[in-house]
Amino acid sequence: MSLIIDHLSVSLNSKEILHDISLMIKSGEIHALMGPNGSGKSTLAGSLMGNETYKVKGERLKVKVDDKDITNLKTEERAREGLFLAFQNPIAVPGVTVPNLLRTALNLSKNPPESKRAVNNPALSFSEFNKRLLTTSKQFNIPQEFLKRSLNEEFSGGEKKKLEMLQAVMLKPKFAIFDEIDTGLDVDALKIIARGILELKKNGTGIIVITHYNRILKYAQPDYVHILADGSLVETGNKSLALEIEKNGYKKWTNKIL
Ligand SMILES: Nc1ncnc2c1ncn2[C@@H]1O[C@H](COP(=O)(O)OP(=O)(O)OP(=O)(O)O)[C@@H](O)[C@H]1O
Ligand SMILES: [Mg+2]
């Protein structure tokens, strides 16, 4: 199974931010996406999820999950095809708890035929759902009290990131994009989040980890590291590329940085 990004260009307010991006992520692979601030990483993540703010170039865009072209699907339909995005700045949703959200997402997979399921795990009964939620929240050191509060409202930065990972592990998506999920995490939380990434990998999820730091990649080793500079993919390598960036920065790939 692959997520195929085929010649994707994206504009915001008539300015082209991403230029002709092609990338293939296979099941169970971890791809790290690195690049200077403003290079377009979050724009790529949002475009993959079908954020309507972004104008994608019709003719040249192809985003495929399995053999299905998802280019014209809305965000919720892309989620149903098995795509998951953990936002760089998770959005607060007053009145909606994490269990509410998860049950809704998992229930979407209940009625449609197998091929149309939201997530690639079978529908869960209420008690199975609660059991899994309890186990998974313990795994991520998330107090039960957090599950009664509104989504991303008044949680600390690190708590929000752990709640995002809890959702990903519960949903078992086909492909997951984590946009700076390692930012602002303490050392223990970082290891917990990395374990979540590895668990997803083991279950066959294809993963894009957008990050500025090598430290998460030490615990969740990437199969590939890509560099996005000024909206273009300029290099692909292995984990040693992340070490090189840590040492020398991005000046080799962009002339804007002194
Ligand atoms: N609505 C908008 N109109 C015009 N430009 C925008 C708009 N939103 C974002 N941009 C620009 O698009 C570029 C890419 O932003 P993006 O958030 O994708 O970068 P990023 O690589 O995720 O950066 P960071 O590492 O800081 O998170 C930036 O220069 C940003 O200022
Ligand atoms: Mg970003």
Coordinates of C-alpha atoms and ligand atoms in Angstrom, one line a residue:
M1 CA 0.0 0.0 0.0
S2 CA 1.4 3.4 -0.9
L3 CA 0.6 7.1 -0.5
I4 CA 1.7 8.7 -3.7
I5 CA 2.2 12.4 -4.1
D6 CA 2.7 13.0 -7.8
H7 CA 3.8 16.4 -9.0
L8 CA 2.0 18.4 -6.4
S9 CA 2.1 22.2 -6.6
V10 CA 0.2 24.4 -4.1
S11 CA -0.6 28.1 -4.0
L12 CA -1.8 30.3 -1.2
N13 CA -3.3 33.7 -2.1
S14 CA -2.0 33.2 -5.6
K15 CA 1.6 32.7 -4.4
E16 CA 3.0 29.3 -5.2
I17 CA 4.3 27.8 -1.9
L18 CA 5.0 24.2 -3.0
H19 CA 6.6 23.4 -6.4
D20 CA 6.2 20.1 -8.1
I21 CA 6.5 17.7 -5.1
S22 CA 6.7 14.0 -5.7
L23 CA 7.0 11.5 -2.9
M24 CA 5.9 7.9 -2.2
I25 CA 5.3 6.6 1.3
K26 CA 4.8 2.8 1.6
S27 CA 3.1 1.0 4.5
G28 CA 5.3 0.7 7.6
E29 CA 7.8 3.3 6.4
I30 CA 8.9 6.4 8.4
H31 CA 9.7 9.4 6.4
A32 CA 11.1 12.4 8.2
L33 CA 10.4 15.8 6.5
M34 CA 12.7 18.6 7.5
G35 CA 13.3 22.1 6.3
P36 CA 13.7 25.7 7.3
N37 CA 10.8 27.7 8.9
G38 CA 8.4 28.7 6.2
S39 CA 9.7 26.2 3.6
G40 CA 6.2 24.7 3.2
K41 CA 6.1 21.6 5.4
S42 CA 2.8 22.4 7.1
T43 CA 1.4 23.5 3.8
L44 CA 2.2 20.0 2.4
A45 CA 0.6 18.4 5.4
G46 CA -2.6 20.5 5.1
S47 CA -2.7 19.9 1.3
L48 CA -2.6 16.1 1.8
M49 CA -5.5 16.4 4.2
G50 CA -7.5 18.4 1.7
N51 CA -7.4 21.8 3.5
E52 CA -9.5 24.0 1.2
T53 CA -7.5 27.2 1.9
Y54 CA -4.8 25.8 -0.5
K55 CA -5.2 26.0 -4.2
V56 CA -3.7 22.9 -5.8
K57 CA -2.8 22.8 -9.4
G58 CA -5.4 20.6 -11.0
E59 CA -3.6 19.0 -13.8
R60 CA -0.4 18.1 -12.0
L61 CA -1.7 16.9 -8.7
K62 CA -2.2 13.3 -7.9
V63 CA -2.5 12.0 -4.4
K64 CA -3.3 8.4 -4.2
V65 CA -4.0 6.0 -1.3
D66 CA -3.9 2.4 -2.5
D67 CA -5.0 2.8 -6.1
K68 CA -7.7 5.4 -5.3
D69 CA -7.1 9.0 -6.4
I70 CA -8.1 11.2 -3.5
T71 CA -7.3 14.5 -5.2
N72 CA -10.9 15.7 -5.2
L73 CA -12.0 14.3 -1.9
K74 CA -12.9 16.5 1.1
T75 CA -10.9 16.3 4.4
E76 CA -13.4 13.9 6.1
E77 CA -13.4 11.7 3.0
R78 CA -9.7 11.5 3.0
A79 CA -9.8 10.6 6.7
R80 CA -12.2 7.8 5.7
E81 CA -9.7 6.6 3.2
G82 CA -7.2 6.2 6.1
L83 CA -5.3 9.5 6.3
F84 CA -4.6 11.1 9.6
L85 CA -2.9 14.5 10.4
A86 CA -1.7 15.6 13.8
F87 CA -1.6 19.4 13.4
Q88 CA 1.4 21.6 14.4
N89 CA -1.0 23.7 16.4
P90 CA -3.9 21.4 17.4
I91 CA -7.3 23.2 17.1
A92 CA -9.5 23.5 20.2
V93 CA -13.0 22.1 19.8
P94 CA -15.2 23.3 22.7
G95 CA -17.7 20.7 23.9
V96 CA -16.1 17.8 22.0
T97 CA -14.0 15.3 24.0
V98 CA -11.4 13.0 22.6
P99 CA -13.6 9.9 23.2
N100 CA -16.5 11.7 21.4
L101 CA -14.3 12.4 18.4
L102 CA -12.8 8.9 18.3
R103 CA -16.1 7.1 18.6
T104 CA -17.5 9.3 15.7
A105 CA -14.4 8.5 13.6
L106 CA -14.5 4.8 14.4
N107 CA -18.3 4.6 13.8
L108 CA -17.9 6.0 10.4
S109 CA -16.1 2.8 9.6
K110 CA -19.0 0.7 10.9
N111 CA -21.7 0.9 8.2
P112 CA -19.9 1.4 4.8
P113 CA -18.5 -1.6 3.1
E114 CA -14.9 -2.6 3.9
S115 CA -13.5 -0.6 1.0
K116 CA -15.1 2.6 2.3
R117 CA -14.1 2.3 6.0
A118 CA -12.7 5.4 7.7
V119 CA -9.9 3.5 9.3
N120 CA -8.4 0.1 8.6
N121 CA -9.5 -1.5 11.9
P122 CA -12.8 -3.3 12.5
A123 CA -15.6 -1.4 14.2
L124 CA -15.4 -1.7 18.0
S125 CA -18.1 -2.4 20.5
F126 CA -18.6 0.2 23.3
S127 CA -16.8 -1.9 25.9
E128 CA -14.0 -2.9 23.6
F129 CA -13.6 0.8 22.7
N130 CA -13.5 1.8 26.4
K131 CA -11.0 -0.9 27.2
R132 CA -8.7 0.1 24.4
L133 CA -9.0 3.8 25.3
L134 CA -8.0 3.0 28.9
T135 CA -5.0 0.9 27.9
T136 CA -3.9 3.4 25.3
S137 CA -4.2 6.4 27.5
K138 CA -2.2 4.6 30.2
Q139 CA 0.4 3.8 27.6
F140 CA 0.8 7.6 26.9
N141 CA 0.6 8.6 30.5
I142 CA -2.6 10.5 29.9
P143 CA -4.8 10.9 33.1
Q144 CA -8.4 9.7 32.7
E145 CA -9.6 13.2 33.7
F146 CA -8.1 14.6 30.4
L147 CA -10.6 12.5 28.5
K148 CA -13.5 14.4 30.0
R149 CA -12.2 17.8 28.9
S150 CA -12.9 19.5 25.6
L151 CA -10.5 18.7 22.8
N152 CA -7.3 20.8 23.0
E153 CA -8.9 23.4 25.3
E154 CA -6.6 24.6 28.0
F155 CA -4.2 21.7 27.7
S156 CA -0.5 22.4 27.9
G157 CA 1.5 22.1 24.6
G158 CA 3.0 18.7 25.5
E159 CA -0.4 17.4 26.7
K160 CA -2.0 18.3 23.3
K161 CA 0.7 16.4 21.5
K162 CA 0.2 13.3 23.6
L163 CA -3.5 13.5 22.9
E164 CA -2.9 13.7 19.2
M165 CA -0.7 10.5 19.4
L166 CA -3.5 8.8 21.4
Q167 CA -5.9 9.5 18.6
A168 CA -3.5 8.2 16.0
V169 CA -2.9 4.9 17.8
M170 CA -6.6 4.4 18.5
L171 CA -7.5 5.1 14.8
K172 CA -4.8 3.0 13.2
P173 CA -4.7 5.1 10.0
K174 CA -3.2 3.8 6.8
F175 CA -1.0 6.9 6.6
A176 CA -0.3 9.4 9.4
I177 CA 1.4 12.8 9.2
F178 CA 2.8 14.3 12.4
D179 CA 3.5 18.0 12.1
E180 CA 6.0 18.9 14.8
I181 CA 4.6 16.4 17.3
D182 CA 8.0 16.5 19.1
T183 CA 8.0 20.3 19.7
G184 CA 7.8 21.3 23.4
L185 CA 8.0 17.7 24.8
D186 CA 9.9 16.8 27.9
V187 CA 12.4 13.9 27.6
D188 CA 10.0 11.3 28.9
A189 CA 7.1 12.5 26.7
L190 CA 9.4 12.5 23.7
K191 CA 10.2 8.8 24.3
I192 CA 6.4 8.0 24.7
I193 CA 5.6 9.8 21.5
A194 CA 8.4 7.9 19.7
R195 CA 7.0 4.6 21.0
G196 CA 3.6 5.6 19.5
I197 CA 5.3 6.2 16.1
L198 CA 7.0 2.8 16.3
E199 CA 3.8 1.1 17.3
L200 CA 2.0 2.6 14.3
K201 CA 4.9 1.5 12.0
K202 CA 4.7 -2.0 13.3
N203 CA 1.0 -2.1 12.5
G204 CA 1.7 -1.0 8.9
T205 CA 1.0 2.7 9.0
G206 CA 3.0 4.7 6.6
I207 CA 4.3 7.8 8.5
I208 CA 5.5 11.3 7.7
V209 CA 7.3 12.9 10.7
I210 CA 7.7 16.7 10.2
T211 CA 10.4 17.8 12.6
H212 CA 13.2 20.3 13.2
Y213 CA 15.1 18.0 15.5
N214 CA 17.2 14.9 15.3
R215 CA 16.2 13.9 18.8
I216 CA 12.9 12.3 18.0
L217 CA 14.5 10.5 15.1
K218 CA 17.0 8.8 17.5
Y219 CA 14.1 7.0 19.1
A220 CA 11.9 6.5 16.0
Q221 CA 14.5 6.0 13.3
P222 CA 13.4 7.2 9.8
D223 CA 13.7 5.0 6.7
Y224 CA 14.1 8.2 4.7
V225 CA 14.9 11.9 5.5
H226 CA 13.7 14.5 3.0
I227 CA 14.6 18.2 2.9
L228 CA 12.1 20.8 1.8
A229 CA 13.6 24.2 1.0
D230 CA 11.7 27.1 -0.5
G231 CA 8.8 24.8 -1.4
S232 CA 10.9 22.2 -3.3
L233 CA 12.1 18.8 -2.2
V234 CA 15.8 19.3 -2.6
E235 CA 17.3 16.1 -1.1
T236 CA 16.4 12.7 0.1
G237 CA 18.7 10.6 2.2
N238 CA 18.8 8.4 5.3
K239 CA 19.1 9.2 9.0
S240 CA 22.6 10.6 8.6
L241 CA 21.1 13.5 6.7
A242 CA 19.3 14.6 9.9
L243 CA 22.6 14.5 11.7
E244 CA 24.2 16.6 8.9
I245 CA 21.4 19.2 9.3
E246 CA 21.9 19.3 13.1
K247 CA 25.6 20.1 12.5
N248 CA 25.6 22.4 9.5
G249 CA 22.0 23.8 9.2
Y250 CA 20.4 24.3 5.8
K251 CA 22.8 26.7 4.1
K252 CA 23.8 24.0 1.6
W253 CA 20.3 23.9 0.2
T254 CA 19.2 27.5 0.4
N255 CA 21.0 30.6 -0.4
K256 CA 18.7 32.7 1.8
I257 CA 20.4 31.4 5.0
L258 CA 23.7 32.9 5.8
Ligands
LIG1 N1 -2.6 32.5 3.9 C1 -1.3 32.7 3.5 N2 -1.0 33.5 2.5 C2 0.2 33.7 2.0 N3 1.3 33.0 2.5 C3 1.0 32.1 3.5 C4 -0.3 31.9 4.0 N4 -0.2 31.0 5.0 C5 1.1 30.6 5.0 N5 1.9 31.3 4.1 C6 3.3 31.2 3.9 O1 3.6 29.9 3.3 C7 4.9 29.5 3.7 C8 5.0 28.1 4.1 O2 4.4 28.0 5.4 P1 4.4 26.7 6.2 O3 3.6 26.9 7.4 O4 4.0 25.6 5.3 O5 5.9 26.5 6.6 P2 6.6 25.4 7.5 O6 7.7 24.8 6.7 O7 5.6 24.5 8.1 O8 7.3 26.3 8.6 P3 7.6 26.0 10.2 O9 8.8 25.2 10.3 O10 7.8 27.4 10.7 O11 6.4 25.4 10.8 C9 5.4 30.6 4.7 O12 6.3 31.5 4.0 C10 4.1 31.3 5.1 O13 4.4 32.6 5.5
MG2 MG 5.0 24.1 10.0

